[in-house]
Tab-separated table of C-alpha atoms in Angstrom:
chain	number	residue	atom	x	y	z
A	30	UNK	CA	8.909	-7.973	2.633
A	31	UNK	CA	15.290	-10.594	5.749
A	32	UNK	CA	18.657	-11.871	7.012
A	33	UNK	CA	22.276	-11.827	7.014
A	34	UNK	CA	25.069	-11.943	5.335
A	35	UNK	CA	26.857	-9.149	3.449
A	36	UNK	CA	24.683	-6.785	5.412
A	37	UNK	CA	20.866	-7.821	3.324
A	38	UNK	CA	18.701	-7.914	6.321
A	39	UNK	CA	15.509	-7.508	4.611
A	40	UNK	CA	12.885	-6.539	2.325
A	41	UNK	CA	13.768	-2.875	2.899
A	42	UNK	CA	10.619	-1.074	2.287
A	43	UNK	CA	12.443	1.975	0.751
A	44	UNK	CA	14.139	-0.135	-1.747
A	45	UNK	CA	10.903	-1.850	-2.774
A	46	UNK	CA	9.814	0.700	-5.240
A	47	UNK	CA	12.954	1.002	-7.071
A	48	UNK	CA	14.747	-1.677	-9.484
A	49	UNK	CA	15.790	-0.575	-13.160
A	50	UNK	CA	16.619	-1.525	-16.567
A	51	UNK	CA	14.115	-0.848	-19.544
A	52	UNK	CA	12.577	-3.965	-21.208
A	53	UNK	CA	13.705	-2.333	-24.578
A	54	UNK	CA	17.694	-1.827	-23.791
A	55	UNK	CA	18.028	-5.587	-22.904
A	56	UNK	CA	20.083	-7.678	-25.219
A	57	UNK	CA	18.213	-10.625	-23.980
A	58	UNK	CA	15.436	-11.230	-21.653
A	59	UNK	CA	16.701	-10.823	-18.048
A	60	UNK	CA	13.455	-11.940	-16.671
A	61	UNK	CA	13.467	-15.104	-14.310
A	62	UNK	CA	16.034	-16.602	-11.719
A	63	UNK	CA	20.043	-16.121	-11.650
A	64	UNK	CA	21.961	-18.371	-9.348
A	65	UNK	CA	25.927	-18.389	-8.614
A	66	UNK	CA	28.191	-18.908	-5.494
A	67	UNK	CA	29.451	-15.866	-3.660
A	68	UNK	CA	32.991	-16.934	-2.276
A	69	UNK	CA	33.600	-15.598	1.031
A	70	UNK	CA	36.088	-16.177	3.836
A	71	UNK	CA	35.658	-19.826	5.356
A	72	UNK	CA	33.022	-20.806	2.522
A	73	UNK	CA	30.810	-20.096	-0.249
A	74	UNK	CA	27.269	-18.721	-0.110
A	75	UNK	CA	24.486	-19.381	-2.847
A	76	UNK	CA	23.008	-16.303	-4.316
A	77	UNK	CA	19.496	-16.349	-6.059
A	78	UNK	CA	18.752	-12.991	-7.902
A	79	UNK	CA	15.100	-12.976	-9.384
A	80	UNK	CA	14.183	-10.241	-12.114
A	81	UNK	CA	10.443	-9.840	-12.947
A	82	UNK	CA	9.306	-7.654	-15.627
A	83	UNK	CA	6.755	-5.004	-15.131
A	84	UNK	CA	4.021	-3.789	-17.465
A	85	UNK	CA	5.696	-0.232	-17.860
A	86	UNK	CA	8.591	-2.235	-19.401
A	87	UNK	CA	11.082	-2.152	-16.678
A	88	UNK	CA	12.051	-4.716	-14.029
A	89	UNK	CA	11.758	-5.358	-10.488
A	90	UNK	CA	14.806	-7.292	-8.731
A	91	UNK	CA	15.025	-9.183	-5.913
A	92	UNK	CA	17.767	-11.101	-4.129
A	93	UNK	CA	17.910	-14.306	-2.280
A	94	UNK	CA	20.523	-16.443	-0.032
A	95	UNK	CA	18.499	-19.374	1.272
A	96	UNK	CA	21.475	-20.496	3.362
A	97	UNK	CA	21.443	-17.271	5.143
A	98	UNK	CA	17.494	-17.133	5.271
A	99	UNK	CA	17.892	-13.751	3.212
A	100	UNK	CA	14.623	-13.362	1.220
A	101	UNK	CA	13.245	-10.886	-1.393
A	102	UNK	CA	15.899	-8.250	-0.905
A	103	UNK	CA	15.182	-5.860	-3.518
A	104	UNK	CA	17.807	-5.205	-5.874
A	105	UNK	CA	18.451	-2.036	-8.245
A	106	UNK	CA	18.971	-3.074	-12.021
A	107	UNK	CA	21.013	-0.484	-14.264
A	108	UNK	CA	22.013	-1.949	-17.906
A	109	UNK	CA	23.537	-0.334	-20.588
A	110	UNK	CA	23.863	-2.716	-23.677
A	111	UNK	CA	25.836	-5.715	-22.204
A	112	UNK	CA	27.077	-3.971	-19.077
A	113	UNK	CA	25.104	-4.879	-16.153
A	114	UNK	CA	24.999	-3.232	-12.430
A	115	UNK	CA	23.012	-4.667	-9.425
A	116	UNK	CA	23.057	-2.648	-6.364
A	117	UNK	CA	21.809	-2.973	-2.849
A	118	UNK	CA	22.754	0.542	-1.680
A	119	UNK	CA	21.778	0.444	2.187
A	120	UNK	CA	24.165	-2.583	2.439
A	121	UNK	CA	26.969	-1.072	0.661
A	122	UNK	CA	26.871	-3.973	-1.899
A	123	UNK	CA	26.907	-4.424	-5.591
A	124	UNK	CA	27.349	-6.811	-8.807
A	125	UNK	CA	29.202	-5.104	-11.659
A	126	UNK	CA	29.808	-7.347	-14.878
A	127	UNK	CA	28.278	-8.239	-18.410
A	128	UNK	CA	25.697	-10.103	-19.921
A	129	UNK	CA	27.302	-13.052	-21.846
A	130	UNK	CA	26.225	-15.928	-23.652
A	131	UNK	CA	22.927	-14.650	-25.260
A	132	UNK	CA	21.775	-13.982	-21.905
A	133	UNK	CA	22.379	-17.171	-20.509
A	134	UNK	CA	25.180	-15.703	-17.850
A	135	UNK	CA	25.930	-12.652	-15.753
A	136	UNK	CA	29.701	-12.651	-15.462
A	137	UNK	CA	31.518	-9.909	-13.049
A	138	UNK	CA	32.437	-8.828	-9.784
A	139	UNK	CA	30.999	-8.638	-6.256
A	140	UNK	CA	31.576	-5.791	-4.229
A	141	UNK	CA	30.603	-5.488	-0.326
A	142	UNK	CA	32.523	-3.771	2.596
A	143	UNK	CA	35.768	-5.807	3.254
A	144	UNK	CA	35.065	-7.823	0.330
A	145	UNK	CA	35.737	-8.044	-3.729
A	146	UNK	CA	35.173	-11.181	-5.311
A	147	UNK	CA	34.626	-12.561	-8.772
A	148	UNK	CA	31.039	-13.760	-9.429
A	149	UNK	CA	29.272	-15.844	-12.469
A	150	UNK	CA	25.360	-16.133	-12.014
A	151	UNK	CA	23.570	-18.340	-14.407
A	152	UNK	CA	19.930	-18.701	-15.541
A	153	UNK	CA	18.329	-21.052	-13.181
A	154	UNK	CA	16.275	-23.903	-15.020
A	155	UNK	CA	12.747	-23.849	-14.615
A	156	UNK	CA	11.634	-26.561	-11.706
A	157	UNK	CA	9.861	-29.394	-12.419
A	158	UNK	CA	6.350	-29.322	-11.742
A	159	UNK	CA	6.526	-32.444	-9.575
A	160	UNK	CA	8.261	-29.799	-6.718
A	161	UNK	CA	4.866	-27.750	-6.739
A	162	UNK	CA	1.208	-29.060	-6.314
A	163	UNK	CA	-0.813	-31.893	-8.003
A	164	UNK	CA	-1.523	-31.368	-11.591
A	165	UNK	CA	-5.287	-31.835	-10.553
A	166	UNK	CA	-6.098	-30.295	-7.249
A	167	UNK	CA	-9.607	-31.469	-5.646
A	168	UNK	CA	-11.285	-28.062	-6.211
A	169	UNK	CA	-12.244	-25.462	-8.808
A	170	UNK	CA	-9.438	-23.208	-10.235
A	171	UNK	CA	-10.552	-20.140	-12.448
A	172	UNK	CA	-8.583	-17.127	-13.878
A	173	UNK	CA	-10.339	-13.987	-13.300
A	174	UNK	CA	-10.055	-10.560	-13.586
A	175	UNK	CA	-11.567	-7.650	-11.830
A	176	UNK	CA	-11.874	-3.936	-11.788
A	177	UNK	CA	-10.679	-1.098	-9.326
A	178	UNK	CA	-13.280	1.355	-10.221
A	179	UNK	CA	-11.501	3.962	-8.089
A	180	UNK	CA	-8.340	3.929	-9.436
A	181	UNK	CA	-9.510	2.690	-13.015
A	182	UNK	CA	-7.074	-0.453	-13.763
A	183	UNK	CA	-7.592	-4.176	-13.568
A	184	UNK	CA	-6.244	-6.807	-11.681
A	185	UNK	CA	-5.766	-10.083	-12.858
A	186	UNK	CA	-5.387	-13.648	-10.997
A	187	UNK	CA	-6.560	-16.842	-9.847
A	188	UNK	CA	-9.738	-17.914	-7.484
A	189	UNK	CA	-9.950	-21.291	-6.184
A	190	UNK	CA	-13.268	-22.722	-4.813
A	191	UNK	CA	-13.709	-25.716	-2.707
A	192	UNK	CA	-15.325	-28.915	-4.042
A	193	UNK	CA	-19.070	-28.944	-3.041
A	194	UNK	CA	-22.165	-26.950	-3.148
A	195	UNK	CA	-21.240	-24.178	-1.025
A	196	UNK	CA	-21.578	-21.257	-0.221
A	197	UNK	CA	-17.931	-20.900	1.069
A	198	UNK	CA	-16.265	-18.280	3.191
A	199	UNK	CA	-13.622	-16.651	1.008
A	200	UNK	CA	-10.463	-14.552	1.202
A	201	UNK	CA	-8.420	-12.146	-0.716
A	202	UNK	CA	-4.817	-12.497	-0.222
A	203	UNK	CA	-2.570	-9.052	-0.058
A	204	UNK	CA	1.179	-9.051	-0.654
A	205	UNK	CA	4.028	-7.775	1.096
A	206	UNK	CA	6.134	-4.535	0.130
A	207	UNK	CA	7.602	-5.043	-3.482
A	208	UNK	CA	6.155	-5.968	-6.967
A	209	UNK	CA	5.236	-9.482	-6.651
A	210	UNK	CA	2.902	-12.065	-8.589
A	211	UNK	CA	-0.097	-13.828	-7.534
A	212	UNK	CA	1.787	-16.612	-5.832
A	213	UNK	CA	4.500	-14.275	-4.354
A	214	UNK	CA	7.372	-16.719	-5.436
A	215	UNK	CA	10.580	-16.779	-3.965
A	216	UNK	CA	13.257	-19.008	-4.650
A	217	UNK	CA	11.271	-21.696	-5.838
A	218	UNK	CA	8.810	-21.067	-2.686
A	219	UNK	CA	5.380	-20.016	-3.549
A	220	UNK	CA	4.118	-18.637	-0.596
A	221	UNK	CA	0.566	-17.461	-1.678
A	222	UNK	CA	0.422	-20.685	-3.909
A	223	UNK	CA	0.859	-22.830	-0.908
A	224	UNK	CA	-1.506	-20.949	1.272
A	225	UNK	CA	-4.190	-20.813	-1.173
A	226	UNK	CA	-3.899	-24.700	-1.929
A	227	UNK	CA	-4.116	-25.720	1.854
A	228	UNK	CA	-7.022	-23.419	2.559
A	229	UNK	CA	-8.950	-24.326	-0.425
A	230	UNK	CA	-8.567	-27.950	0.647
A	231	UNK	CA	-9.829	-27.131	4.039
A	232	UNK	CA	-13.270	-25.334	2.520
A	233	UNK	CA	-12.326	-21.392	2.222
A	234	UNK	CA	-12.213	-19.919	-1.344
A	235	UNK	CA	-9.330	-17.909	-1.910
A	236	UNK	CA	-8.427	-15.063	-4.282
A	237	UNK	CA	-4.671	-14.372	-5.071
A	238	UNK	CA	-3.642	-11.702	-7.481
A	239	UNK	CA	-0.795	-9.983	-9.451
A	240	UNK	CA	0.100	-6.794	-7.972
A	241	UNK	CA	-0.367	-3.788	-9.603
A	242	UNK	CA	2.019	-3.363	-13.001
A	243	UNK	CA	2.687	-7.037	-12.649
A	244	UNK	CA	1.925	-10.225	-14.651
A	245	UNK	CA	-2.131	-9.785	-15.625
A	246	UNK	CA	-2.559	-6.381	-13.546
A	247	UNK	CA	-2.464	-2.929	-14.952
A	248	UNK	CA	-1.456	0.014	-13.134
A	249	UNK	CA	1.790	1.262	-11.559
A	250	UNK	CA	2.926	-0.163	-8.635
A	251	UNK	CA	5.759	2.245	-8.480
A	252	UNK	CA	3.519	5.122	-7.872
A	253	UNK	CA	1.245	3.388	-5.221
A	254	UNK	CA	1.467	3.783	-1.608
A	255	UNK	CA	0.053	1.993	1.223
A	256	UNK	CA	-2.977	3.910	1.573
A	257	UNK	CA	-3.716	3.265	-2.267
A	258	UNK	CA	-3.601	-0.046	-2.130
A	259	UNK	CA	-6.660	-0.017	0.239
A	260	UNK	CA	-8.931	0.354	-3.205
A	261	UNK	CA	-7.558	-2.924	-4.673
A	262	UNK	CA	-8.425	-4.740	-1.260
A	263	UNK	CA	-12.085	-3.152	-1.766
A	264	UNK	CA	-12.259	-4.199	-5.107
A	265	UNK	CA	-11.176	-7.821	-4.284
A	266	UNK	CA	-14.138	-7.921	-1.595
A	267	UNK	CA	-16.686	-6.801	-3.731
A	268	UNK	CA	-15.734	-9.046	-6.601
A	269	UNK	CA	-15.620	-12.057	-4.571
A	270	UNK	CA	-19.251	-11.266	-2.849
A	271	UNK	CA	-20.401	-11.054	-6.264
A	272	UNK	CA	-19.547	-14.660	-7.091
A	273	UNK	CA	-21.608	-17.605	-7.194
A	274	UNK	CA	-20.711	-20.192	-4.203
A	275	UNK	CA	-19.345	-17.598	-2.255
A	276	UNK	CA	-20.775	-16.683	1.247
A	277	UNK	CA	-20.968	-12.823	0.751
A	278	UNK	CA	-21.171	-12.547	4.594
A	279	UNK	CA	-18.022	-14.133	5.057
A	280	UNK	CA	-15.507	-12.293	2.772
A	281	UNK	CA	-12.021	-11.931	4.539
A	282	UNK	CA	-8.682	-10.164	3.859
A	283	UNK	CA	-5.383	-12.057	4.384
A	284	UNK	CA	-2.323	-9.833	4.257
A	285	UNK	CA	1.530	-10.180	4.667
A	286	UNK	CA	3.768	-7.628	5.721
A	287	UNK	CA	2.699	-4.292	4.240
A	288	UNK	CA	-0.308	-6.452	3.057
A	289	UNK	CA	-1.673	-7.138	6.311
A	290	UNK	CA	-1.423	-3.428	7.381
A	291	UNK	CA	-3.446	-2.735	4.294
A	292	UNK	CA	-6.113	-5.405	5.158
A	293	UNK	CA	-6.245	-3.462	8.564
A	294	UNK	CA	-6.703	-0.141	6.995
A	295	UNK	CA	-9.358	-1.421	4.910
A	296	UNK	CA	-11.301	-2.751	8.080
A	297	UNK	CA	-11.280	0.600	9.274
A	298	UNK	CA	-12.315	2.560	6.252
A	299	UNK	CA	-15.796	3.148	4.955
A	300	UNK	CA	-16.847	1.306	1.688
A	301	UNK	CA	-16.373	-2.543	0.988
A	302	UNK	CA	-14.976	-3.902	4.670
A	303	UNK	CA	-13.831	-7.529	5.343
A	304	UNK	CA	-15.635	-9.962	7.582
A	305	UNK	CA	-12.087	-10.947	9.050
A	306	UNK	CA	-8.681	-9.996	8.822
A	307	UNK	CA	-5.799	-12.280	9.044
A	308	UNK	CA	-2.449	-10.370	9.975
A	309	UNK	CA	1.014	-11.961	8.811
A	310	UNK	CA	3.359	-9.957	10.315
A	311	UNK	CA	1.890	-6.553	10.119
A	312	UNK	CA	3.864	-3.517	10.994
A	313	UNK	CA	3.185	-2.410	14.438
A	314	UNK	CA	5.479	0.379	14.706
A	315	UNK	CA	5.665	3.504	12.588
A	316	UNK	CA	7.276	3.317	8.968
A	317	UNK	CA	10.313	5.362	10.055
A	318	UNK	CA	10.908	3.738	12.973
A	319	UNK	CA	10.870	0.472	11.050
A	320	UNK	CA	13.298	1.391	8.739
A	321	UNK	CA	15.402	3.393	10.999
A	322	UNK	CA	15.798	0.111	12.923
A	323	UNK	CA	16.599	-1.998	9.721
A	324	UNK	CA	19.435	0.341	8.874
A	325	UNK	CA	21.019	-0.298	11.873
A	326	UNK	CA	20.535	-3.951	12.112
A	327	UNK	CA	22.074	-4.006	8.427
A	328	UNK	CA	25.252	-2.275	9.429
A	329	UNK	CA	25.651	-4.550	12.509
A	330	UNK	CA	25.170	-7.487	10.330
A	331	UNK	CA	27.933	-6.582	7.939
A	332	UNK	CA	30.335	-6.051	10.692
A	333	UNK	CA	29.973	-2.415	11.326
A	334	UNK	CA	31.441	-1.102	14.938
A	335	UNK	CA	29.057	1.016	16.898
A	336	UNK	CA	30.412	4.183	15.529
A	337	UNK	CA	29.837	3.410	11.870
A	338	UNK	CA	26.055	1.923	12.768
A	339	UNK	CA	25.670	5.528	14.230
A	340	UNK	CA	26.664	7.171	11.389
A	341	UNK	CA	24.656	5.456	9.185
A	342	UNK	CA	21.653	5.887	11.494
A	343	UNK	CA	22.300	9.500	11.808
A	344	UNK	CA	22.743	9.865	7.878
A	345	UNK	CA	19.581	8.359	7.295
A	346	UNK	CA	17.889	10.428	9.744
A	347	UNK	CA	19.352	13.422	8.123
A	348	UNK	CA	18.030	12.181	4.619
A	349	UNK	CA	14.132	11.615	5.986
A	350	UNK	CA	14.549	15.079	7.606
A	351	UNK	CA	15.555	16.594	4.317
A	352	UNK	CA	12.630	15.120	2.455
A	353	UNK	CA	9.919	15.904	5.146
A	354	UNK	CA	10.814	19.432	5.236
A	355	UNK	CA	11.074	19.566	1.620
A	356	UNK	CA	7.622	19.191	-0.189
A	357	UNK	CA	9.074	20.489	-3.842
A	358	UNK	CA	9.992	16.742	-4.965
A	359	UNK	CA	12.593	18.076	-7.436
A	360	UNK	CA	14.409	20.392	-4.781
A	361	UNK	CA	14.196	17.515	-2.272
A	362	UNK	CA	15.740	14.747	-4.875
A	363	UNK	CA	18.410	17.592	-5.451
A	364	UNK	CA	19.454	17.857	-1.778
A	365	UNK	CA	19.252	14.141	-0.812
A	366	UNK	CA	21.523	13.088	-3.978
A	367	UNK	CA	23.936	15.979	-2.677
A	368	UNK	CA	23.940	14.484	0.976
A	369	UNK	CA	24.363	10.931	-0.255
A	370	UNK	CA	27.477	11.726	-2.752
A	371	UNK	CA	29.092	13.948	0.207
A	372	UNK	CA	28.785	11.028	2.671
A	373	UNK	CA	29.372	8.129	0.703
A	374	UNK	CA	32.303	7.975	-1.846
A	375	UNK	CA	31.546	4.752	-3.183
A	376	UNK	CA	28.332	5.953	-4.619
A	377	UNK	CA	28.340	7.865	-8.018
A	378	UNK	CA	26.188	10.622	-9.040
A	379	UNK	CA	24.060	8.624	-11.257
A	380	UNK	CA	23.258	6.207	-8.242
A	381	UNK	CA	22.844	9.238	-5.968
A	382	UNK	CA	20.232	10.870	-7.821
A	383	UNK	CA	18.351	7.329	-8.542
A	384	UNK	CA	18.301	6.576	-4.703
A	385	UNK	CA	17.231	10.312	-3.993
A	386	UNK	CA	14.310	9.415	-6.584
A	387	UNK	CA	13.311	6.213	-4.849
A	388	UNK	CA	13.493	8.084	-1.351
A	389	UNK	CA	11.351	10.714	-2.474
A	390	UNK	CA	8.532	8.611	-4.130
A	391	UNK	CA	5.206	8.711	-3.333
A	392	UNK	CA	5.504	5.295	-1.336
A	393	UNK	CA	8.385	6.501	0.411
A	394	UNK	CA	7.018	9.888	1.621
A	395	UNK	CA	3.650	8.113	2.663
A	396	UNK	CA	5.492	5.349	4.695
A	397	UNK	CA	7.983	7.549	6.628
A	398	UNK	CA	4.751	9.057	8.270
A	399	UNK	CA	2.863	5.858	8.384
A	400	UNK	CA	1.555	5.109	11.879
A	401	UNK	CA	-0.346	1.746	11.512
A	402	UNK	CA	-1.660	2.362	15.259
A	403	UNK	CA	-3.837	5.391	14.083
A	404	UNK	CA	-6.838	3.656	12.477
A	405	UNK	CA	-6.780	0.305	14.616
A	406	UNK	CA	-9.781	1.781	16.869
A	407	UNK	CA	-11.872	1.897	13.757
A	408	UNK	CA	-11.738	-1.891	13.047
A	409	UNK	CA	-14.908	-3.678	13.406
A	410	UNK	CA	-14.362	-7.162	12.434
A	411	UNK	CA	-12.290	-10.285	14.136
A	412	UNK	CA	-8.436	-10.167	13.720
A	413	UNK	CA	-5.819	-12.643	13.978
A	414	UNK	CA	-2.172	-11.662	14.465
A	415	UNK	CA	0.519	-14.041	13.485
A	416	UNK	CA	4.148	-13.392	13.682
A	417	UNK	CA	7.201	-15.685	13.828
A	418	UNK	CA	9.815	-15.721	16.453
A	419	UNK	CA	12.776	-15.985	13.445
A	420	UNK	CA	11.259	-12.966	11.633
A	421	UNK	CA	14.318	-10.649	11.518
A	422	UNK	CA	12.070	-8.236	9.397
A	423	UNK	CA	9.249	-7.482	11.402
A	424	UNK	CA	9.755	-8.238	15.119
A	425	UNK	CA	6.846	-9.827	16.975
A	426	UNK	CA	7.736	-7.882	20.142
A	427	UNK	CA	8.391	-4.479	18.197
A	428	UNK	CA	5.252	-4.879	15.955
A	429	UNK	CA	2.601	-7.354	16.644
A	430	UNK	CA	2.629	-6.772	20.562
A	431	UNK	CA	1.633	-3.006	20.264
A	432	UNK	CA	-1.131	-3.847	17.541
A	433	UNK	CA	-2.916	-6.450	19.676
A	434	UNK	CA	-2.258	-3.926	22.582
A	435	UNK	CA	-4.235	-1.356	20.740
A	436	UNK	CA	-7.131	-3.597	19.416
A	437	UNK	CA	-7.478	-5.345	22.877
A	438	UNK	CA	-7.927	-1.840	24.671
A	439	UNK	CA	-10.321	-0.714	22.016
A	440	UNK	CA	-12.462	-4.083	22.842
A	441	UNK	CA	-11.635	-5.311	19.668
A	442	UNK	CA	-11.978	-9.228	18.804
A	443	UNK	CA	-8.205	-10.018	18.418
A	444	UNK	CA	-6.043	-13.337	18.872
A	445	UNK	CA	-2.560	-13.454	18.731
A	446	UNK	CA	0.032	-16.124	18.249
A	447	UNK	CA	4.000	-16.133	18.131
A	448	UNK	CA	5.025	-19.119	15.898
A	449	UNK	CA	8.243	-20.674	17.072
A	450	UNK	CA	11.145	-20.849	14.761
A	451	UNK	CA	8.950	-19.384	11.801
A	452	UNK	CA	10.551	-16.545	9.569
A	453	UNK	CA	8.848	-13.653	7.840
A	454	UNK	CA	7.967	-15.828	5.167
A	455	UNK	CA	6.205	-17.961	7.370
A	456	UNK	CA	8.920	-20.887	6.538
A	457	UNK	CA	9.548	-23.203	9.549
A	458	UNK	CA	13.170	-24.135	10.433
A	459	UNK	CA	14.818	-25.766	7.233
A	460	UNK	CA	15.100	-29.281	8.863
A	461	UNK	CA	11.412	-29.346	8.879
A	462	UNK	CA	10.875	-28.975	5.102
A	463	UNK	CA	9.318	-31.882	3.322
A	464	UNK	CA	11.555	-33.880	1.026
A	465	UNK	CA	10.665	-33.695	-2.851
A	466	UNK	CA	12.404	-35.850	-5.624
A	467	UNK	CA	15.205	-36.368	-2.922
A	468	UNK	CA	15.539	-32.294	-2.351
A	469	UNK	CA	14.134	-30.236	0.582
A	470	UNK	CA	11.490	-28.166	-0.484
A	471	UNK	CA	10.702	-24.727	1.574
A	472	UNK	CA	6.995	-24.820	2.882
A	473	UNK	CA	4.692	-22.876	4.683
A	474	UNK	CA	4.493	-23.596	8.391
A	475	UNK	CA	1.928	-26.168	9.065
A	476	UNK	CA	1.094	-24.531	12.423
A	477	UNK	CA	0.416	-21.461	10.936
A	478	UNK	CA	-1.816	-23.112	8.018
A	479	UNK	CA	-3.930	-25.220	10.831
A	480	UNK	CA	-4.153	-21.771	13.174
A	481	UNK	CA	-5.639	-19.827	10.400
A	482	UNK	CA	-7.775	-22.445	8.963
A	483	UNK	CA	-9.190	-23.018	12.572
A	484	UNK	CA	-9.470	-19.547	13.434
A	485	UNK	CA	-11.499	-18.609	10.257
A	486	UNK	CA	-13.501	-21.818	10.649
A	487	UNK	CA	-14.621	-20.707	14.052
A	488	UNK	CA	-15.113	-16.733	12.714
A	489	UNK	CA	-17.137	-17.735	10.126
A	490	UNK	CA	-19.050	-20.508	12.313
A	491	UNK	CA	-17.846	-23.034	9.866
A	492	UNK	CA	-17.065	-26.681	10.414
A	493	UNK	CA	-13.309	-27.384	9.964
A	494	UNK	CA	-12.899	-29.462	6.923
A	495	UNK	CA	-10.574	-32.244	6.889
A	496	UNK	CA	-7.765	-32.445	4.209
A	497	UNK	CA	-9.585	-33.793	1.099
A	498	UNK	CA	-12.830	-33.951	2.432
A	499	UNK	CA	-15.882	-32.160	0.673
A	500	UNK	CA	-16.725	-28.769	2.132
A	501	UNK	CA	-19.873	-28.538	3.700
A	502	UNK	CA	-22.270	-25.445	4.006
A	503	UNK	CA	-21.537	-23.273	7.372
A	504	UNK	CA	-23.810	-24.568	10.046
A	505	UNK	CA	-22.065	-23.736	13.844
A	506	UNK	CA	-24.218	-22.007	15.995
A	507	UNK	CA	-23.833	-18.509	16.886
A	508	UNK	CA	-23.157	-19.209	20.681
A	509	UNK	CA	-20.339	-21.372	20.026
A	510	UNK	CA	-18.262	-18.456	18.252
A	511	UNK	CA	-15.088	-17.055	20.343
A	512	UNK	CA	-15.056	-13.244	21.019
A	513	UNK	CA	-12.346	-11.155	22.516
A	514	UNK	CA	-9.881	-13.769	22.585
A	515	UNK	CA	-6.141	-12.908	23.014
A	516	UNK	CA	-3.532	-15.640	23.094
A	517	UNK	CA	-0.009	-14.990	22.876
A	518	UNK	CA	2.314	-18.675	22.028
A	519	UNK	CA	5.746	-17.857	22.770
């Protein structure tokens, strides 16, 4: 849910519930990717804004700046006729302009502390298929739909099953904060698409599905809390266990960011539980601590002095305190909007109200007090924790370390690795990206992929399958299984 330039540090969880313009108000479809240069002192930065349509008729916006390693930074979208406003409130940045050329261009002004610059964003052409995966992968691929019987909504996705007779271990993928499709596509990088391709080629069946309210999935993403998403994970486990060619005793969960916390919560709950959990950059601190730290990082990255950083953190703390002490949402929104308006002359009344609504959403209220440590002692399955040293959204030291310590102290089977140079999206440094059609393409860390596959192979007592080789039925003797391993690769 990540990095720098005008203060857009990360996938701020508070903003992730927020995008928004209604589809009916759009003069032309805005969904897709928009690209354009932002002129700054000393150079230019390429900005990519992705707008995803939700099933409730609204849109989710996310900003990427690959040069600065900013990935999926949530953006509020406000549109009236052809007048468009994109706002990143916590960074004090916005784009104000118009939709031109029958929806082919967004022209306006980018504003941030110390900078006001003309900017044009043009619709990005779809990337050629050659930049993705082969048209005919050496495994079975099926579009599927399964039901969450608790919340009464369906989830649509893709199940990939290795070649061979099986039965195969399987894993369901759970995404990070924000409305995301089954591939978790970020500026042409299909994080879950690449992960599923690799694991399936190596003998692991993979289920990846659209988030609630996205693509082929029904339900509401905006009104769902981290705890609510546990029922989606349980539904995915039950679905996989019912499928032919899947070993029902070897169905696990792999989560990224918030999805990793959902996986750990699911492993600690009654009901369908995973046989194993792979955690990619799970939160180890409370939600409030994570967001307060990110608020300070954002201010520092936009060049704020220590006094300004302290003022921003104090304002954030006051805002959360109001929300915690005011259970009545209407009253809380009024008080928060008033505080934001009085403390920030750059925010108008409508934006203050919109921001207050986000901060008092079910997701935000839950996340402020979410403590990921609470239920770890109830986790019964093996856990693999992975974090990158270049992850500035979820610090390995502040998050993976306490998770590992708590699981280890509770005598749980836990293995952990810090991956050198890997960022929050589990990409290695850009100089390690492969060349495709003469252009470097972002890729999932090969080191992370191998560690995940090798660990699952041992955990499910399955021989490791070389790339392209047919998978065989699990057959390692139980005495070879590793138990209670704690590894920290720095």
